[in-house]
């Protein structure tokens, strides 16, 4: 069971590493700079979570995460050398999968450490959003968080579902929380869902 | 007394949450994205301070700060739905109040934890400046810190006054440090005060 | 010997403080804002390293680093008042020296704390790259990490050399690692070296 979670976590890291590599490709970055951007995206959110919770930073004591990043980045690079082209949506979709993995895994780590449900949901959101946020800030892209469609909201929804179900069935909680985050985010990308908190003003959407 | 400081701290959090919400309004952000930007602005500086000092991050163990942010953000959103307009200076003034609160509260927390005066002043400045800095970086605005008028300088001035008076009278120190920061910053906004460290060059001011 | 490392570390801080001040000059910043940018550049990388490793943040317990920054920044400001001009390459070269100092000193601190070689090299790279990255993000410049020529790669190379030689001769490891980082980076600046991981695409280099 723990092993399942462990691989689930590595999968999230790999997916975010791919999204970092894709952005590096679009920005024409150099050799290891690509790896650096991939790494920051993949472990940035979890690092901020561990620091805030006062836990040991996960990848320092388990460098296998760094190998996962390296393998994901190198495979993405090789794939890009063959295709030499990325569809505009590819980066968004990789990011959505990463979001879904980390929204629940981040909440779960906080839950295991004994924090209350509200903090767990917040930590899931931080884990999921901060890696991509750092990636976009470094690459001088508009952070996806700010682009208008649902983004952080999907993590809050998925994390809340996870926290509600987790006391009863951890695996079911993980899967349903993750799938809800993923579907909400993919829907938001496809149909441009947004929660209009402000009335329309200034520049039109 | 401690209760007074506690509410003072919440007031600072609320003011910065308002400034984050105002910027989110100007940038047409979605539902919870607004709350995320408000939160990062309101607790970003204090989080960095606590991490650097090696103290437990304040809001993880007292989630009431998150409710303060939520209430401040929601009220600001409701106000914006009625007015649907913000005066250009409103954001600057909300930011100035937050700066004043946090420059002294940040210094006080470091003082209570037993750090020397220089570190306390630096921590006050970090608490006050970093939340707004993260807000501006995420929203792709020019950080206020870089805009030319006095900004970090006002926190250093207010924090120094606080540290000098605090051993004699904590409440007086808090009020005078905060008021000095606030007046200096409001003056800098109104009369464009700046400390010219470089001779004029390149683009004119 | 320890004293030698101590001064070496201060030298790295001073060099990065100079690079921060030079960028502040180009951006027409105000009084203490200059000092803030210089400080963030000089101690940002080491702060992130210490937080991730779970060590006490170095400058909080040894404020002499803050004086080093102040002196370096003030001297740079005075020099700029006389010259009122900086050669386009000056900032790049100051940054290259800082990179070389911190790539090895960051790795060494992790090694002394007992971390495995891979983590040491990563920590050297973080120490060296993050201060400049925060500087460039705050000042809204393209991060050097992203500009195409070798940057993070030079730190990984220098850090690896350090980690390989350190068990045999610490001083030799320090010097050779630092010199390799410096020469690679200066060469990359002069001859526009880059590692082409992607085939040419989109905008030409």
XYZ file of C-alpha atoms in Angstrom:
615
model
C 0.000 0.000 0.000
C 2.742 2.402 1.045
C 4.626 1.267 -2.011
C 1.651 2.174 -4.153
C 1.632 5.697 -2.729
C 5.370 5.908 -3.241
C 5.064 5.177 -6.957
C 2.060 7.449 -7.238
C 4.221 10.243 -5.825
C 7.027 9.471 -8.295
C 4.497 9.597 -11.127
C 3.471 13.110 -10.068
C 7.117 14.166 -9.994
C 7.682 12.702 -13.466
C 4.645 14.461 -14.943
C 5.682 17.857 -13.597
C 9.272 17.249 -14.782
C 7.839 16.702 -18.266
C 5.889 19.961 -18.066
C 9.067 21.817 -17.018
C 11.006 20.284 -19.905
C 8.273 21.240 -22.388
C 8.383 24.859 -21.241
C 12.205 24.830 -21.433
C 11.884 23.600 -25.020
C 9.589 26.478 -25.916
C 12.075 28.904 -24.328
C 15.183 27.435 -26.061
C 17.081 26.703 -22.857
C 20.567 25.119 -22.615
C 21.616 21.625 -21.429
C 21.375 21.381 -17.677
C 19.234 24.505 -17.467
C 16.476 22.271 -18.823
C 17.069 19.817 -15.988
C 17.046 22.670 -13.472
C 13.683 23.972 -14.711
C 12.290 20.418 -14.769
C 13.497 19.846 -11.200
C 12.164 23.112 -9.813
C 8.755 22.352 -11.319
C 8.729 18.761 -10.109
C 9.909 19.214 -6.525
C 9.296 22.933 -5.874
C 5.781 22.494 -4.520
C 6.645 19.567 -2.263
C 9.712 21.399 -0.982
C 7.636 24.440 0.032
C 5.096 22.106 1.695
C 7.762 20.264 3.711
C 9.427 23.525 4.772
C 6.143 25.056 5.956
C 5.128 21.895 7.838
C 8.588 21.672 9.393
C 9.213 18.205 7.947
C 12.505 17.050 6.373
C 12.479 17.934 2.658
C 11.520 14.686 0.940
C 14.037 14.539 -1.912
C 17.080 15.308 0.259
C 16.673 12.009 2.059
C 15.491 10.028 -0.966
C 17.485 11.089 -4.032
C 15.567 8.589 -6.171
C 13.234 11.508 -6.929
C 16.145 13.245 -8.654
C 16.676 10.190 -10.865
C 12.975 10.141 -11.724
C 13.269 13.775 -12.830
C 16.386 13.043 -14.854
C 14.792 10.090 -16.643
C 11.530 11.956 -17.331
C 13.406 15.001 -18.642
C 15.784 12.986 -20.841
C 12.944 10.924 -22.348
C 10.980 14.115 -23.045
C 14.042 15.667 -24.686
C 14.532 12.593 -26.889
C 10.866 12.631 -27.852
C 11.131 16.321 -28.731
C 14.169 15.649 -30.945
C 12.063 13.234 -32.986
C 8.934 15.325 -33.135
C 10.565 18.758 -32.847
C 7.140 20.204 -32.197
C 4.686 20.342 -29.354
C 0.984 20.821 -29.625
C -0.091 23.949 -27.781
C -2.219 21.959 -25.339
C 0.430 19.334 -24.401
C 2.006 21.488 -21.697
C -1.400 22.323 -20.202
C -2.400 18.665 -20.044
C 0.879 17.518 -18.465
C 0.417 20.284 -15.918
C -3.166 19.139 -15.208
C -2.013 15.587 -14.430
C 0.698 16.930 -12.129
C -1.887 19.094 -10.388
C -4.147 16.088 -9.763
C -1.338 13.905 -8.376
C 0.043 16.558 -6.068
C -3.261 17.979 -4.784
C -4.001 14.626 -3.118
C -0.440 13.501 -2.302
C 0.292 16.866 -0.646
C -2.880 16.648 1.415
C -2.082 13.054 2.351
C 1.417 13.876 3.593
C -0.017 16.587 5.864
C -2.728 14.201 7.085
C -0.169 11.499 7.913
C 1.804 14.104 9.886
C -1.329 14.793 11.953
C -2.408 18.214 10.722
C -6.085 19.275 10.725
C -8.177 18.911 7.511
C -8.102 22.629 6.554
C -4.292 22.707 6.675
C -4.186 19.451 4.663
C -6.278 20.922 1.850
C -4.134 24.078 1.845
C -0.961 21.961 1.728
C -2.312 19.916 -1.185
C -2.993 23.138 -3.054
C 0.482 24.505 -2.253
C 2.155 21.239 -3.342
C 0.190 21.239 -6.590
C 0.374 24.938 -7.500
C 3.790 26.141 -6.335
C 6.016 24.024 -8.583
C 4.186 25.235 -11.688
C 4.096 28.767 -10.342
C 7.878 28.858 -9.881
C 8.275 27.313 -13.367
C 6.127 30.017 -14.974
C 7.729 32.874 -13.017
C 11.252 31.727 -13.962
C 10.314 31.242 -17.607
C 8.481 34.599 -17.607
C 5.173 33.073 -18.642
C 1.829 34.203 -17.235
C 1.332 31.863 -14.228
C -1.516 29.443 -15.057
C -2.949 30.373 -11.672
C -3.629 33.843 -13.070
C -4.986 32.954 -16.468
C -8.655 33.165 -15.577
C -9.849 29.557 -15.803
C -10.208 27.331 -12.741
C -6.806 26.301 -11.437
C -6.256 26.542 -7.671
C -9.994 25.909 -7.289
C -9.644 22.413 -8.767
C -6.973 21.540 -6.157
C -9.141 22.842 -3.320
C -12.051 20.725 -4.603
C -9.968 17.565 -5.064
C -8.163 18.049 -1.755
C -11.454 18.528 0.108
C -12.873 15.317 -1.357
C -9.682 13.492 -0.351
C -9.820 14.815 3.206
C -13.504 13.834 3.560
C -13.067 10.258 2.312
C -9.567 9.526 3.683
C -10.668 8.514 7.240
C -12.832 5.792 5.675
C -10.796 4.512 2.726
C -7.425 5.970 1.885
C -7.091 4.485 -1.586
C -10.590 5.505 -2.644
C -9.944 9.000 -1.234
C -6.745 9.270 -3.229
C -8.307 8.149 -6.487
C -11.519 10.172 -6.231
C -9.699 13.345 -5.076
C -7.181 13.027 -7.876
C -9.750 12.257 -10.565
C -11.968 15.178 -9.513
C -9.016 17.578 -9.679
C -8.008 16.218 -13.081
C -11.480 16.309 -14.643
C -12.237 19.804 -13.312
C -8.938 21.118 -14.647
C -9.236 19.403 -18.047
C -12.791 20.723 -18.299
C -11.586 24.201 -17.419
C -8.942 23.989 -20.176
C -11.384 22.693 -22.776
C -14.484 24.763 -22.036
C -12.769 27.740 -20.372
C -14.645 27.337 -17.087
C -14.161 30.108 -14.633
C -15.730 31.308 -11.430
C -16.610 34.948 -12.069
C -16.032 36.521 -8.695
C -15.849 40.012 -10.110
C -18.299 41.575 -12.542
C -16.846 42.193 -15.945
C -14.669 45.252 -16.009
C -11.806 46.864 -17.873
C -10.367 44.545 -20.517
C -12.929 42.020 -21.705
C -12.218 38.344 -21.155
C -1.730 42.845 26.074
C -0.833 39.712 24.151
C -4.392 39.718 22.882
C -3.888 43.253 21.600
C -0.808 42.151 19.632
C -2.728 39.152 18.348
C -5.466 41.348 16.873
C -2.901 43.819 15.588
C -1.284 40.930 13.693
C -4.635 39.827 12.267
C -5.278 43.394 11.142
C -1.997 43.361 9.189
C -2.956 40.061 7.567
C -6.381 41.456 6.624
C -4.927 44.611 5.069
C -2.470 42.664 2.923
C -5.240 40.229 1.919
C -7.203 43.247 0.698
C -4.213 44.452 -1.340
C -3.871 40.990 -2.899
C -7.568 40.923 -3.784
C -7.381 44.386 -5.344
C -4.499 43.310 -7.563
C -6.381 40.108 -8.502
C -9.331 42.303 -9.507
C -7.120 44.404 -11.775
C -5.763 41.183 -13.346
C -9.192 39.519 -13.884
C -8.389 36.411 -11.873
C -10.786 33.478 -11.253
C -12.573 32.351 -8.048
C -10.158 30.754 -5.652
C -7.175 32.133 -7.538
C -8.143 35.432 -5.936
C -8.036 33.803 -2.509
C -4.663 32.270 -3.322
C -3.165 35.624 -4.313
C -4.703 37.260 -1.225
C -3.252 34.500 0.984
C 0.221 34.606 -0.498
C 0.340 38.371 -0.004
C -1.015 38.207 3.536
C 1.082 35.374 4.957
C 4.018 35.147 2.523
C 6.246 37.566 4.423
C 5.564 36.025 7.825
C 6.115 32.549 6.417
C 9.546 33.485 5.054
C 10.397 35.128 8.421
C 9.405 32.036 10.417
C 11.290 29.695 8.080
C 14.480 31.768 8.283
C 14.285 32.076 12.079
C 13.603 28.338 12.357
C 10.280 28.918 14.153
C 7.052 26.983 13.424
C 5.162 28.749 10.620
C 2.502 30.818 12.445
C -0.599 30.053 10.364
C -0.090 26.269 10.288
C -0.706 26.115 14.034
C -3.345 28.851 14.145
C -5.625 28.525 11.103
C -7.670 31.524 12.290
C -5.343 33.576 10.059
C -6.764 31.724 7.054
C -10.296 32.700 8.104
C -9.195 36.331 8.469
C -7.883 36.214 4.908
C -11.063 34.604 3.624
C -13.292 37.195 5.314
C -11.133 40.131 4.169
C -11.019 38.819 0.599
C -14.750 38.091 0.401
C -15.695 41.508 1.803
C -13.345 43.186 -0.671
C -14.871 41.185 -3.527
C -18.398 42.184 -2.456
C -17.329 45.826 -2.228
C -15.801 45.598 -5.707
C -19.040 44.153 -7.111
C -20.869 47.239 -5.898
C -18.286 49.761 -6.933
C -16.769 47.849 -9.862
C -13.925 50.317 -9.854
C -10.844 51.012 -7.788
C -9.066 54.306 -7.494
C -5.482 53.976 -8.683
C -4.104 54.808 -5.230
C -6.273 52.347 -3.221
C -3.914 49.417 -3.712
C -0.875 51.515 -2.786
C -2.527 52.719 0.422
C -3.669 49.234 1.506
C -0.111 48.058 0.860
C 1.280 50.935 2.964
C -0.879 49.950 5.971
C 0.198 46.320 5.636
C 3.835 47.451 5.474
C 3.450 49.424 8.708
C 1.780 46.569 10.610
C 4.254 43.938 9.518
C 7.457 45.981 9.855
C 6.865 46.181 13.612
C 5.110 42.830 14.166
C 7.884 41.002 12.288
C 10.546 42.742 14.361
C 8.629 41.988 17.551
C 8.359 38.276 16.823
C 12.128 38.072 16.295
C 12.714 40.090 19.491
C 10.487 37.767 21.515
C 12.444 34.795 20.133
C 15.633 36.387 21.478
C 17.384 37.553 18.320
C 19.699 40.598 18.309
C 18.324 44.027 17.237
C 19.901 44.022 13.730
C 18.286 40.677 12.888
C 14.956 41.940 14.295
C 14.957 44.969 11.991
C 15.877 42.773 9.014
C 13.086 40.330 9.907
C 10.556 43.165 10.177
C 11.596 44.316 6.709
C 11.347 40.783 5.308
C 7.900 40.243 6.881
C 6.676 43.537 5.471
C 8.220 43.423 2.003
C 8.144 39.758 0.952
C 4.396 39.194 0.847
C 3.900 42.165 -1.456
C 6.952 41.177 -3.470
C 5.587 37.681 -4.126
C 2.189 39.243 -4.982
C 3.752 41.587 -7.549
C 6.010 38.905 -9.049
C 3.101 36.460 -9.473
C 0.853 39.134 -10.956
C 3.694 40.328 -13.197
C 3.612 43.867 -11.839
C 6.730 45.934 -11.182
C 7.527 45.122 -7.504
C 6.830 48.251 -5.423
C 10.264 47.717 -3.920
C 11.741 48.622 -7.306
C 9.602 51.568 -8.238
C 11.983 54.249 -7.073
C 10.205 55.816 -4.096
C 11.026 54.878 -0.501
C 9.716 51.397 0.301
C 12.081 49.036 2.137
C 13.654 52.144 3.685
C 10.424 52.952 5.533
C 10.396 49.476 7.104
C 14.012 49.785 8.179
C 13.221 53.167 9.763
C 10.075 51.946 11.529
C 11.707 48.703 12.634
C 14.719 50.556 14.053
C 12.471 52.879 16.066
C 10.583 49.828 17.364
C 13.771 48.039 18.393
C 15.087 51.153 20.179
C 11.917 51.793 22.214
C 10.786 48.173 22.780
C 12.999 47.472 25.840
C 11.329 50.423 27.617
C 7.697 50.259 26.493
C 6.495 47.600 24.075
C 3.162 49.210 23.202
C 4.687 52.643 22.586
C 7.402 50.997 20.477
C 4.803 49.189 18.405
C 2.713 52.273 17.776
C 5.553 54.682 17.046
C 7.392 52.199 14.799
C 4.212 51.454 12.883
C 3.168 55.081 12.538
C 6.623 56.146 11.339
C 6.617 53.415 8.681
C 3.114 54.377 7.583
C 3.728 58.141 7.405
C 7.040 57.738 5.582
C 5.470 55.414 3.037
C 2.336 57.531 2.507
C 4.579 60.598 2.131
C 6.719 58.695 -0.387
C 3.579 57.820 -2.380
C 2.193 61.359 -2.284
C 5.336 63.441 -2.811
C 7.441 60.807 -4.597
C 10.203 60.830 -1.975
C 13.266 58.889 -2.861
C 16.808 58.514 -1.650
C 18.994 59.183 -4.666
C 21.913 56.840 -4.158
C 22.989 56.976 -7.759
C 23.464 60.109 -9.851
C 20.906 60.470 -12.587
C 21.683 58.291 -15.535
C 20.073 56.575 -18.466
C 16.319 56.933 -18.441
C 15.229 60.023 -16.509
C 13.123 59.562 -13.403
C 42.008 26.567 7.409
C 38.462 27.100 8.610
C 39.250 30.804 8.670
C 40.298 30.587 5.043
C 36.929 29.053 4.090
C 35.178 31.680 6.174
C 36.760 34.522 4.195
C 36.231 32.680 0.942
C 32.528 32.533 1.797
C 32.455 36.259 2.610
C 34.126 36.962 -0.715
C 31.343 35.112 -2.521
C 28.732 37.120 -0.618
C 30.513 40.372 -1.502
C 30.723 39.520 -5.199
C 27.015 38.697 -5.433
C 26.164 41.857 -3.446
C 28.076 43.801 -6.101
C 26.102 42.119 -8.879
C 22.832 42.985 -7.111
C 23.898 46.617 -6.735
C 24.874 46.826 -10.407
C 21.449 45.581 -11.462
C 19.767 48.020 -9.040
C 21.780 50.816 -10.696
C 20.543 49.797 -14.134
C 16.964 49.768 -12.803
C 17.183 53.181 -11.027
C 16.251 51.842 -7.595
C 15.975 53.935 -4.379
C 18.228 54.018 -1.270
C 17.727 50.938 0.815
C 15.966 49.133 -2.021
C 19.454 48.805 -3.504
C 20.677 47.201 -0.285
C 17.673 44.860 -0.274
C 18.365 43.686 -3.830
C 22.069 43.292 -3.028
C 21.202 41.263 0.095
C 18.711 38.994 -1.614
C 21.243 38.217 -4.337
C 24.085 37.637 -1.887
C 22.353 35.463 0.696
C 19.289 34.164 -1.139
C 20.984 31.029 -2.491
C 22.589 30.095 0.820
C 19.324 30.721 2.642
C 17.435 28.331 0.367
C 20.232 25.749 0.795
C 20.147 25.963 4.600
C 16.340 25.748 4.691
C 16.270 22.661 2.463
C 19.033 20.925 4.425
C 17.294 21.792 7.697
C 20.336 23.709 8.993
C 20.151 27.072 10.817
C 20.241 29.889 8.257
C 23.869 31.045 8.258
C 23.466 34.824 8.364
C 20.916 34.854 11.201
C 23.567 33.547 13.593
C 26.486 35.466 12.071
C 25.335 38.957 11.113
C 28.847 39.800 9.874
C 27.554 38.665 6.464
C 25.110 41.586 6.536
C 28.000 44.003 7.144
C 29.923 42.466 4.243
C 26.916 43.109 2.007
C 26.559 46.679 3.275
C 30.225 47.453 2.673
C 30.262 45.833 -0.786
C 27.084 47.657 -1.815
C 28.214 51.061 -0.500
C 31.618 50.780 -2.201
C 29.925 49.788 -5.472
C 27.557 52.752 -5.156
C 30.469 55.148 -4.562
C 32.328 53.691 -7.542
C 29.217 54.121 -9.706
C 28.903 57.775 -8.627
C 32.402 58.400 -9.982
C 32.049 56.397 -13.143
C 28.306 56.754 -13.633
C 28.470 54.010 -16.209
C 28.827 50.276 -16.278
C 30.169 48.205 -19.103
C 27.546 45.750 -20.302
C 29.709 42.776 -19.325
C 30.546 43.925 -15.760
C 27.389 42.462 -14.246
C 27.870 39.140 -16.046
C 31.443 38.853 -14.807
C 30.579 39.691 -11.178
C 27.840 37.074 -11.402
C 30.313 34.500 -12.795
C 32.667 34.985 -9.828
C 29.774 34.627 -7.388
C 28.698 31.459 -9.174
C 32.180 29.953 -8.820
C 32.487 30.783 -5.109
C 29.048 29.479 -4.195
C 29.044 26.318 -6.339
C 31.914 24.945 -4.227
C 31.062 26.558 -0.863
C 27.464 25.306 -1.087
C 28.649 21.791 -1.891
C 31.167 21.948 0.942
C 28.585 22.975 3.547
C 26.399 20.007 2.561
C 29.441 17.687 2.642
C 30.394 18.868 6.143
C 26.805 18.189 7.267
C 27.185 14.600 6.061
C 25.023 14.530 2.945
C 25.786 12.198 0.006
C 27.750 13.522 -3.011
C 24.733 13.906 -5.343
C 22.889 16.083 -2.807
C 26.110 18.114 -2.274
C 26.421 18.916 -5.983
C 22.715 19.851 -6.140
C 23.109 22.092 -3.076
C 26.144 23.819 -4.615
C 24.091 24.510 -7.719
C 21.165 25.819 -5.652
C 23.442 28.062 -3.576
C 25.051 29.442 -6.715
C 21.997 29.858 -8.930
C 19.133 30.853 -6.632
C 20.446 34.212 -5.398
C 20.930 35.434 -8.958
C 17.620 33.914 -10.012
C 15.706 35.818 -7.300
C 17.649 38.976 -8.269
C 16.663 38.647 -11.927
C 13.023 37.760 -11.169
C 12.621 40.747 -8.831
C 14.276 43.108 -11.284
C 12.239 41.634 -14.149
C 15.269 40.630 -16.147
C 15.516 37.380 -18.105
C 17.083 34.961 -15.557
C 20.650 34.177 -16.695
C 19.753 30.518 -16.159
C 17.397 30.825 -19.130
C 19.532 32.796 -21.532
C 20.814 29.868 -23.526
C 24.517 29.740 -22.658
C 25.921 27.357 -20.056
C 24.982 28.483 -16.563
C 23.682 25.810 -14.171
C 25.852 23.342 -16.098
C 29.034 25.117 -14.981
C 27.972 24.753 -11.311
C 27.226 21.064 -11.755
C 30.656 20.577 -13.361
C 32.524 22.555 -10.688
C 30.556 20.957 -7.852
C 31.231 17.462 -9.187
C 34.964 18.132 -9.378
C 34.869 19.456 -5.806
C 33.015 16.417 -4.509
C 35.446 14.038 -6.264
C 38.609 15.682 -4.909
C 37.327 16.782 -1.465
C 37.907 13.437 0.326
C 41.598 13.673 -0.646
C 42.431 17.374 -0.346
C 39.820 19.905 0.673
C 41.725 23.037 -0.362
C 42.657 21.638 -3.768
C 39.045 20.517 -4.264
C 37.806 23.994 -3.418
C 40.197 25.756 -5.766
C 39.853 23.398 -8.717
C 36.064 23.215 -8.438
C 35.786 26.992 -8.221
C 38.235 27.653 -11.067
C 36.495 25.149 -13.356
C 33.109 26.784 -12.701
C 34.567 30.243 -13.309
C 36.425 29.371 -16.514
C 33.471 27.464 -17.989
C 31.114 30.348 -17.235
C 33.494 33.055 -18.524
C 34.034 30.975 -21.647
C 30.280 30.596 -22.064
C 29.868 34.382 -21.801
C 32.687 35.124 -24.255
C 32.147 32.427 -26.871
C 28.434 31.797 -26.287
C 28.911 28.127 -25.431
C 25.767 26.148 -25.086
C 24.736 22.544 -24.882
C 22.145 22.079 -27.613
C 19.766 19.565 -26.098
C 16.994 20.412 -28.505
C 17.302 20.686 -32.266
C 16.882 24.190 -33.569
C 13.266 25.204 -33.690
C 11.032 28.231 -33.672
C 12.976 31.429 -33.115
C 16.587 31.066 -34.221
C 19.323 31.440 -31.619
